[in-house]
Amino acid sequence: EPEVTQTPSHQVTQMGQEVILRCVPISNHLYFYWYRQILGQKVEFLVSFYNNEISEKSEIFDDQFSVERPDGSNFTLKIRSTKLEDSAMYFCASIQDSNQPQHFGDGTRLSIL
Amino acid sequence: AQTVTQSQPEMSVQEAETVTLSCTYDTSESDYYLFWYKQPPSRQMILVIRQEAYKQQNATENRFSVNFQKAAKSFSLKISDSQLGDAAMYFCAYRGSWYNNNDMRFGAGTRLTVKP
């Protein structure tokens, strides 16, 4: 069964540095999402992306965050200047159409030092 | 805004017994989707079961079933014949109709322990 792939599985970054989290959604999927889960807390929506543009974003997704689909297969989340509170598990998800449940990747654990 | 509430931070069940995890949600929409996701210690997000709000019949997936009460905005998960591998965090999630929003809102989770 096709999977959503996320790399790296674990990213350690110094505070203030830029970080890019990468996702390869399932190939025929059209809608893409990023979620965040701070350790011990619930999964929170960050942003959704469709037709090469952001369709919705949460209050968490401020100017430090950006998303891109640079080459038709990768879907990236960039955090421009990381803060300690950005430490979390970041999940990418995708769906083909609105009737389907979201398929999640295995997540990237981001640790900010 | 839609909110999802899981009032049981932790639950435990004896192996082979049945357990029910509670979930309530708040929405003004009539068309939406509800999901239960399982998150084992590996922290993957695994879809357990889903329910379309327009369907009156409760979804069933092997040992997993839901009790969907639309008027009460309740969506509980029943796990029958619990197995050790069922131990995990369980998240209830809501997703609105496509034309309103298509992101998912999650509850705070219920940690399920299965005792041998």
PDB file of C-alpha atoms in Angstrom:
ATOM      1  CA  GLU A   1       0.000   0.000   0.000  1.00  0.00           C
ATOM      2  CA  PRO A   2       1.365   3.458  -0.906  1.00  0.00           C
ATOM      3  CA  GLU A   3       2.677   5.455   2.030  1.00  0.00           C
ATOM      4  CA  VAL A   4       3.407   9.040   2.927  1.00  0.00           C
ATOM      5  CA  THR A   5       7.147   9.296   3.522  1.00  0.00           C
ATOM      6  CA  GLN A   6       8.786  11.822   5.803  1.00  0.00           C
ATOM      7  CA  THR A   7      12.460  12.628   6.196  1.00  0.00           C
ATOM      8  CA  PRO A   8      14.386  12.883   8.380  1.00  0.00           C
ATOM      9  CA  SER A   9      12.872  10.814  11.163  1.00  0.00           C
ATOM     10  CA  HIS A  10      14.688  12.943  13.716  1.00  0.00           C
ATOM     11  CA  GLN A  11      16.122  16.440  13.264  1.00  0.00           C
ATOM     12  CA  VAL A  12      18.220  18.212  15.884  1.00  0.00           C
ATOM     13  CA  THR A  13      18.756  21.932  15.307  1.00  0.00           C
ATOM     14  CA  GLN A  14      20.164  24.865  17.225  1.00  0.00           C
ATOM     15  CA  MET A  15      17.693  27.537  18.224  1.00  0.00           C
ATOM     16  CA  GLY A  16      17.536  30.311  15.650  1.00  0.00           C
ATOM     17  CA  GLN A  17      18.495  28.065  12.772  1.00  0.00           C
ATOM     18  CA  GLU A  18      16.328  27.302   9.783  1.00  0.00           C
ATOM     19  CA  VAL A  19      14.986  23.797   9.359  1.00  0.00           C
ATOM     20  CA  ILE A  20      13.240  22.096   6.444  1.00  0.00           C
ATOM     21  CA  LEU A  21      11.090  19.035   7.009  1.00  0.00           C
ATOM     22  CA  ARG A  22      10.406  16.951   3.953  1.00  0.00           C
ATOM     23  CA  CYS A  23       7.439  14.861   2.934  1.00  0.00           C
ATOM     24  CA  VAL A  24       6.639  12.791  -0.113  1.00  0.00           C
ATOM     25  CA  PRO A  25       2.857  12.400  -0.257  1.00  0.00           C
ATOM     26  CA  ILE A  26       1.171   9.492  -1.985  1.00  0.00           C
ATOM     27  CA  SER A  27       1.622  10.061  -5.695  1.00  0.00           C
ATOM     28  CA  ASN A  28      -1.970  10.562  -6.834  1.00  0.00           C
ATOM     29  CA  HIS A  29      -3.001  12.614  -3.822  1.00  0.00           C
ATOM     30  CA  LEU A  30      -3.962  16.228  -4.299  1.00  0.00           C
ATOM     31  CA  TYR A  31      -4.348  17.690  -0.826  1.00  0.00           C
ATOM     32  CA  PHE A  32      -1.522  17.978   1.641  1.00  0.00           C
ATOM     33  CA  TYR A  33      -1.300  18.844   5.313  1.00  0.00           C
ATOM     34  CA  TRP A  34       1.138  19.477   8.116  1.00  0.00           C
ATOM     35  CA  TYR A  35       0.304  18.769  11.742  1.00  0.00           C
ATOM     36  CA  ARG A  36       2.310  19.221  14.912  1.00  0.00           C
ATOM     37  CA  GLN A  37       2.278  17.242  18.140  1.00  0.00           C
ATOM     38  CA  ILE A  38       4.149  18.603  21.116  1.00  0.00           C
ATOM     39  CA  LEU A  39       5.227  15.771  23.381  1.00  0.00           C
ATOM     40  CA  GLY A  40       2.352  14.589  25.533  1.00  0.00           C
ATOM     41  CA  GLN A  41      -0.166  16.814  23.813  1.00  0.00           C
ATOM     42  CA  LYS A  42      -2.716  16.464  21.059  1.00  0.00           C
ATOM     43  CA  VAL A  43      -2.115  16.670  17.347  1.00  0.00           C
ATOM     44  CA  GLU A  44      -2.624  20.213  16.051  1.00  0.00           C
ATOM     45  CA  PHE A  45      -3.350  21.344  12.523  1.00  0.00           C
ATOM     46  CA  LEU A  46      -0.808  23.685  10.970  1.00  0.00           C
ATOM     47  CA  VAL A  47      -1.601  24.119   7.298  1.00  0.00           C
ATOM     48  CA  SER A  48      -3.327  22.605   4.283  1.00  0.00           C
ATOM     49  CA  PHE A  49      -2.151  22.923   0.695  1.00  0.00           C
ATOM     50  CA  TYR A  50      -3.932  22.397  -2.591  1.00  0.00           C
ATOM     51  CA  ASN A  51      -3.272  23.399  -6.169  1.00  0.00           C
ATOM     52  CA  ASN A  52       0.092  24.895  -5.253  1.00  0.00           C
ATOM     53  CA  GLU A  53      -1.211  27.209  -2.628  1.00  0.00           C
ATOM     54  CA  ILE A  54      -2.176  27.274   1.024  1.00  0.00           C
ATOM     55  CA  SER A  55      -5.889  26.603   1.426  1.00  0.00           C
ATOM     56  CA  GLU A  56      -6.054  26.996   5.179  1.00  0.00           C
ATOM     57  CA  LYS A  57      -3.713  27.646   8.082  1.00  0.00           C
ATOM     58  CA  SER A  58      -4.017  27.735  11.842  1.00  0.00           C
ATOM     59  CA  GLU A  59      -2.945  30.449  14.247  1.00  0.00           C
ATOM     60  CA  ILE A  60       0.186  28.394  14.948  1.00  0.00           C
ATOM     61  CA  PHE A  61       1.326  28.817  11.342  1.00  0.00           C
ATOM     62  CA  ASP A  62       2.824  32.280  11.649  1.00  0.00           C
ATOM     63  CA  ASP A  63       5.377  34.087   9.491  1.00  0.00           C
ATOM     64  CA  GLN A  64       8.144  31.776  10.691  1.00  0.00           C
ATOM     65  CA  PHE A  65       6.524  28.897   8.815  1.00  0.00           C
ATOM     66  CA  SER A  66       6.243  28.293   5.105  1.00  0.00           C
ATOM     67  CA  VAL A  67       5.334  25.376   2.880  1.00  0.00           C
ATOM     68  CA  GLU A  68       6.342  24.526  -0.620  1.00  0.00           C
ATOM     69  CA  ARG A  69       5.861  21.859  -3.224  1.00  0.00           C
ATOM     70  CA  PRO A  70       9.020  22.512  -5.192  1.00  0.00           C
ATOM     71  CA  ASP A  71       9.058  19.667  -7.680  1.00  0.00           C
ATOM     72  CA  GLY A  72       5.657  18.028  -7.865  1.00  0.00           C
ATOM     73  CA  SER A  73       6.515  15.243  -5.462  1.00  0.00           C
ATOM     74  CA  ASN A  74       8.048  16.742  -2.318  1.00  0.00           C
ATOM     75  CA  PHE A  75       6.044  18.812   0.125  1.00  0.00           C
ATOM     76  CA  THR A  76       8.207  20.747   2.552  1.00  0.00           C
ATOM     77  CA  LEU A  77       7.664  22.629   5.777  1.00  0.00           C
ATOM     78  CA  LYS A  78      10.231  25.311   6.554  1.00  0.00           C
ATOM     79  CA  ILE A  79      10.682  26.947   9.917  1.00  0.00           C
ATOM     80  CA  ARG A  80      12.748  30.078   9.385  1.00  0.00           C
ATOM     81  CA  SER A  81      14.184  30.771  12.825  1.00  0.00           C
ATOM     82  CA  THR A  82      13.464  27.932  15.199  1.00  0.00           C
ATOM     83  CA  LYS A  83      12.457  28.454  18.809  1.00  0.00           C
ATOM     84  CA  LEU A  84      12.607  26.020  21.699  1.00  0.00           C
ATOM     85  CA  GLU A  85       8.840  25.666  21.602  1.00  0.00           C
ATOM     86  CA  ASP A  86       9.016  24.375  18.032  1.00  0.00           C
ATOM     87  CA  SER A  87      10.272  21.079  19.432  1.00  0.00           C
ATOM     88  CA  ALA A  88       7.597  18.582  18.493  1.00  0.00           C
ATOM     89  CA  MET A  89       6.649  15.729  16.223  1.00  0.00           C
ATOM     90  CA  TYR A  90       5.641  17.015  12.802  1.00  0.00           C
ATOM     91  CA  PHE A  91       3.292  14.913  10.707  1.00  0.00           C
ATOM     92  CA  CYS A  92       2.625  15.231   7.020  1.00  0.00           C
ATOM     93  CA  ALA A  93      -0.648  13.890   5.625  1.00  0.00           C
ATOM     94  CA  SER A  94      -2.290  13.671   2.235  1.00  0.00           C
ATOM     95  CA  ILE A  95      -5.578  12.673   0.664  1.00  0.00           C
ATOM     96  CA  GLN A  96      -6.791  12.109  -2.853  1.00  0.00           C
ATOM     97  CA  ASP A  97     -10.279  13.498  -2.388  1.00  0.00           C
ATOM     98  CA  SER A  98     -12.552  14.784   0.308  1.00  0.00           C
ATOM     99  CA  ASN A  99     -14.212  11.444   0.984  1.00  0.00           C
ATOM    100  CA  GLN A 100     -11.033   9.757   2.092  1.00  0.00           C
ATOM    101  CA  PRO A 101      -9.323   9.778   5.477  1.00  0.00           C
ATOM    102  CA  GLN A 102      -5.944  11.439   5.660  1.00  0.00           C
ATOM    103  CA  HIS A 103      -2.920   9.222   5.291  1.00  0.00           C
ATOM    104  CA  PHE A 104      -0.224  10.208   7.767  1.00  0.00           C
ATOM    105  CA  GLY A 105       3.515   9.842   7.451  1.00  0.00           C
ATOM    106  CA  ASP A 106       5.517   8.447  10.341  1.00  0.00           C
ATOM    107  CA  GLY A 107       6.480  11.935  11.461  1.00  0.00           C
ATOM    108  CA  THR A 108       9.679  13.888  11.978  1.00  0.00           C
ATOM    109  CA  ARG A 109      10.777  14.465  15.531  1.00  0.00           C
ATOM    110  CA  LEU A 110      12.211  17.996  15.702  1.00  0.00           C
ATOM    111  CA  SER A 111      14.402  18.807  18.679  1.00  0.00           C
ATOM    112  CA  ILE A 112      15.514  22.414  19.173  1.00  0.00           C
ATOM    113  CA  LEU A 113      18.536  22.927  21.408  1.00  0.00           C
TER     114      LEU A 113
ATOM    115  CA  ALA B   1     -14.710  26.599  15.775  1.00  0.00           C
ATOM    116  CA  GLN B   2     -15.020  22.880  15.992  1.00  0.00           C
ATOM    117  CA  THR B   3     -13.715  21.284  19.167  1.00  0.00           C
ATOM    118  CA  VAL B   4     -13.196  17.659  20.058  1.00  0.00           C
ATOM    119  CA  THR B   5     -13.260  16.503  23.671  1.00  0.00           C
ATOM    120  CA  GLN B   6     -11.962  13.254  25.042  1.00  0.00           C
ATOM    121  CA  SER B   7     -12.797  13.237  28.729  1.00  0.00           C
ATOM    122  CA  GLN B   8     -10.833  10.104  29.628  1.00  0.00           C
ATOM    123  CA  PRO B   9      -7.084  10.780  29.739  1.00  0.00           C
ATOM    124  CA  GLU B  10      -6.433   7.132  30.617  1.00  0.00           C
ATOM    125  CA  MET B  11      -8.323   3.869  30.410  1.00  0.00           C
ATOM    126  CA  SER B  12      -7.363   0.312  31.114  1.00  0.00           C
ATOM    127  CA  VAL B  13      -8.883  -2.982  30.078  1.00  0.00           C
ATOM    128  CA  GLN B  14      -8.208  -6.621  30.764  1.00  0.00           C
ATOM    129  CA  GLU B  15      -7.057  -8.624  27.773  1.00  0.00           C
ATOM    130  CA  ALA B  16     -10.022 -10.161  25.905  1.00  0.00           C
ATOM    131  CA  GLU B  17     -12.460  -7.746  27.543  1.00  0.00           C
ATOM    132  CA  THR B  18     -14.314  -4.834  25.956  1.00  0.00           C
ATOM    133  CA  VAL B  19     -13.581  -1.161  26.491  1.00  0.00           C
ATOM    134  CA  THR B  20     -15.297   1.996  25.294  1.00  0.00           C
ATOM    135  CA  LEU B  21     -13.489   5.276  24.707  1.00  0.00           C
ATOM    136  CA  SER B  22     -15.573   8.441  24.749  1.00  0.00           C
ATOM    137  CA  CYS B  23     -15.487  11.400  22.408  1.00  0.00           C
ATOM    138  CA  THR B  24     -17.737  14.409  22.026  1.00  0.00           C
ATOM    139  CA  TYR B  25     -17.463  17.235  19.567  1.00  0.00           C
ATOM    140  CA  ASP B  26     -18.941  20.603  18.909  1.00  0.00           C
ATOM    141  CA  THR B  27     -19.982  21.741  15.459  1.00  0.00           C
ATOM    142  CA  SER B  28     -22.670  23.689  13.689  1.00  0.00           C
ATOM    143  CA  GLU B  29     -22.219  21.711  10.497  1.00  0.00           C
ATOM    144  CA  SER B  30     -24.484  18.884   9.421  1.00  0.00           C
ATOM    145  CA  ASP B  31     -22.040  17.224   7.053  1.00  0.00           C
ATOM    146  CA  TYR B  32     -18.702  16.083   8.441  1.00  0.00           C
ATOM    147  CA  TYR B  33     -16.458  13.115   9.124  1.00  0.00           C
ATOM    148  CA  LEU B  34     -15.282  11.552  12.349  1.00  0.00           C
ATOM    149  CA  PHE B  35     -12.248   9.365  12.880  1.00  0.00           C
ATOM    150  CA  TRP B  36     -10.428   7.397  15.505  1.00  0.00           C
ATOM    151  CA  TYR B  37      -6.658   7.220  15.178  1.00  0.00           C
ATOM    152  CA  LYS B  38      -4.336   4.992  17.145  1.00  0.00           C
ATOM    153  CA  GLN B  39      -0.873   6.200  18.113  1.00  0.00           C
ATOM    154  CA  PRO B  40       1.412   3.460  19.479  1.00  0.00           C
ATOM    155  CA  PRO B  41       4.710   4.277  21.213  1.00  0.00           C
ATOM    156  CA  SER B  42       6.327   4.558  17.784  1.00  0.00           C
ATOM    157  CA  ARG B  43       4.122   7.663  17.410  1.00  0.00           C
ATOM    158  CA  GLN B  44       2.753   6.733  14.011  1.00  0.00           C
ATOM    159  CA  MET B  45      -0.808   7.848  13.372  1.00  0.00           C
ATOM    160  CA  ILE B  46      -2.840   4.825  12.332  1.00  0.00           C
ATOM    161  CA  LEU B  47      -6.426   5.128  11.191  1.00  0.00           C
ATOM    162  CA  VAL B  48      -8.675   2.799  13.160  1.00  0.00           C
ATOM    163  CA  ILE B  49     -12.153   3.654  11.919  1.00  0.00           C
ATOM    164  CA  ARG B  50     -14.126   6.446  10.324  1.00  0.00           C
ATOM    165  CA  GLN B  51     -17.732   7.570  10.217  1.00  0.00           C
ATOM    166  CA  GLU B  52     -19.515   9.847   7.782  1.00  0.00           C
ATOM    167  CA  ALA B  53     -22.060  12.016   9.564  1.00  0.00           C
ATOM    168  CA  TYR B  54     -24.708  11.446   6.898  1.00  0.00           C
ATOM    169  CA  LYS B  55     -24.646   7.707   7.556  1.00  0.00           C
ATOM    170  CA  GLN B  56     -26.906   6.543  10.351  1.00  0.00           C
ATOM    171  CA  GLN B  57     -25.330   3.115  10.534  1.00  0.00           C
ATOM    172  CA  ASN B  58     -22.451   2.838  12.973  1.00  0.00           C
ATOM    173  CA  ALA B  59     -19.121   1.965  11.383  1.00  0.00           C
ATOM    174  CA  THR B  60     -17.519  -1.357  12.222  1.00  0.00           C
ATOM    175  CA  GLU B  61     -14.021  -2.565  11.487  1.00  0.00           C
ATOM    176  CA  ASN B  62     -13.334  -6.047  12.850  1.00  0.00           C
ATOM    177  CA  ARG B  63     -13.036  -5.695  16.647  1.00  0.00           C
ATOM    178  CA  PHE B  64     -13.553  -1.936  16.488  1.00  0.00           C
ATOM    179  CA  SER B  65     -16.950  -0.290  16.314  1.00  0.00           C
ATOM    180  CA  VAL B  66     -18.365   3.117  17.020  1.00  0.00           C
ATOM    181  CA  ASN B  67     -21.488   4.437  18.651  1.00  0.00           C
ATOM    182  CA  PHE B  68     -22.284   7.564  16.678  1.00  0.00           C
ATOM    183  CA  GLN B  69     -24.974   9.734  18.217  1.00  0.00           C
ATOM    184  CA  LYS B  70     -25.327  12.721  15.909  1.00  0.00           C
ATOM    185  CA  ALA B  71     -27.869  14.625  17.973  1.00  0.00           C
ATOM    186  CA  ALA B  72     -25.742  14.256  21.076  1.00  0.00           C
ATOM    187  CA  LYS B  73     -22.537  14.924  19.095  1.00  0.00           C
ATOM    188  CA  SER B  74     -21.001  11.826  20.561  1.00  0.00           C
ATOM    189  CA  PHE B  75     -18.659   9.372  18.853  1.00  0.00           C
ATOM    190  CA  SER B  76     -17.406   6.598  21.118  1.00  0.00           C
ATOM    191  CA  LEU B  77     -15.087   3.778  20.150  1.00  0.00           C
ATOM    192  CA  LYS B  78     -15.680   0.245  21.364  1.00  0.00           C
ATOM    193  CA  ILE B  79     -12.840  -2.235  21.275  1.00  0.00           C
ATOM    194  CA  SER B  80     -13.958  -5.831  21.700  1.00  0.00           C
ATOM    195  CA  ASP B  81     -11.749  -8.747  22.652  1.00  0.00           C
ATOM    196  CA  SER B  82      -8.932  -6.356  23.579  1.00  0.00           C
ATOM    197  CA  GLN B  83      -5.430  -7.454  22.672  1.00  0.00           C
ATOM    198  CA  LEU B  84      -2.072  -6.408  24.064  1.00  0.00           C
ATOM    199  CA  GLY B  85      -1.321  -4.733  20.739  1.00  0.00           C
ATOM    200  CA  ASP B  86      -4.257  -2.403  21.234  1.00  0.00           C
ATOM    201  CA  ALA B  87      -2.330  -0.525  23.924  1.00  0.00           C
ATOM    202  CA  ALA B  88      -1.755   2.975  22.572  1.00  0.00           C
ATOM    203  CA  MET B  89      -2.969   6.546  22.608  1.00  0.00           C
ATOM    204  CA  TYR B  90      -6.283   6.901  20.840  1.00  0.00           C
ATOM    205  CA  PHE B  91      -7.268  10.185  19.258  1.00  0.00           C
ATOM    206  CA  CYS B  92     -10.734  11.137  18.153  1.00  0.00           C
ATOM    207  CA  ALA B  93     -10.742  13.524  15.200  1.00  0.00           C
ATOM    208  CA  TYR B  94     -13.265  15.668  13.366  1.00  0.00           C
ATOM    209  CA  ARG B  95     -13.084  16.897   9.800  1.00  0.00           C
ATOM    210  CA  GLY B  96     -15.623  19.268   8.358  1.00  0.00           C
ATOM    211  CA  SER B  97     -17.283  19.149   4.988  1.00  0.00           C
ATOM    212  CA  TRP B  98     -15.051  19.952   2.108  1.00  0.00           C
ATOM    213  CA  TYR B  99     -16.422  23.378   1.386  1.00  0.00           C
ATOM    214  CA  ASN B 100     -15.962  24.580   4.951  1.00  0.00           C
ATOM    215  CA  ASN B 101     -12.581  23.280   5.964  1.00  0.00           C
ATOM    216  CA  ASN B 102     -10.743  20.109   5.334  1.00  0.00           C
ATOM    217  CA  ASP B 103      -8.233  19.959   8.143  1.00  0.00           C
ATOM    218  CA  MET B 104      -8.704  17.661  11.105  1.00  0.00           C
ATOM    219  CA  ARG B 105      -9.249  18.688  14.693  1.00  0.00           C
ATOM    220  CA  PHE B 106      -8.082  16.212  17.285  1.00  0.00           C
ATOM    221  CA  GLY B 107      -9.068  15.490  20.844  1.00  0.00           C
ATOM    222  CA  ALA B 108      -6.478  15.384  23.598  1.00  0.00           C
ATOM    223  CA  GLY B 109      -6.294  11.607  23.430  1.00  0.00           C
ATOM    224  CA  THR B 110      -6.964   8.639  25.686  1.00  0.00           C
ATOM    225  CA  ARG B 111      -4.122   6.396  26.742  1.00  0.00           C
ATOM    226  CA  LEU B 112      -5.311   2.798  26.695  1.00  0.00           C
ATOM    227  CA  THR B 113      -3.519   0.180  28.766  1.00  0.00           C
ATOM    228  CA  VAL B 114      -4.255  -3.489  28.178  1.00  0.00           C
ATOM    229  CA  LYS B 115      -3.567  -5.778  31.125  1.00  0.00           C
ATOM    230  CA  PRO B 116      -2.606  -9.398  30.445  1.00  0.00           C
TER     231      PRO B 116
END
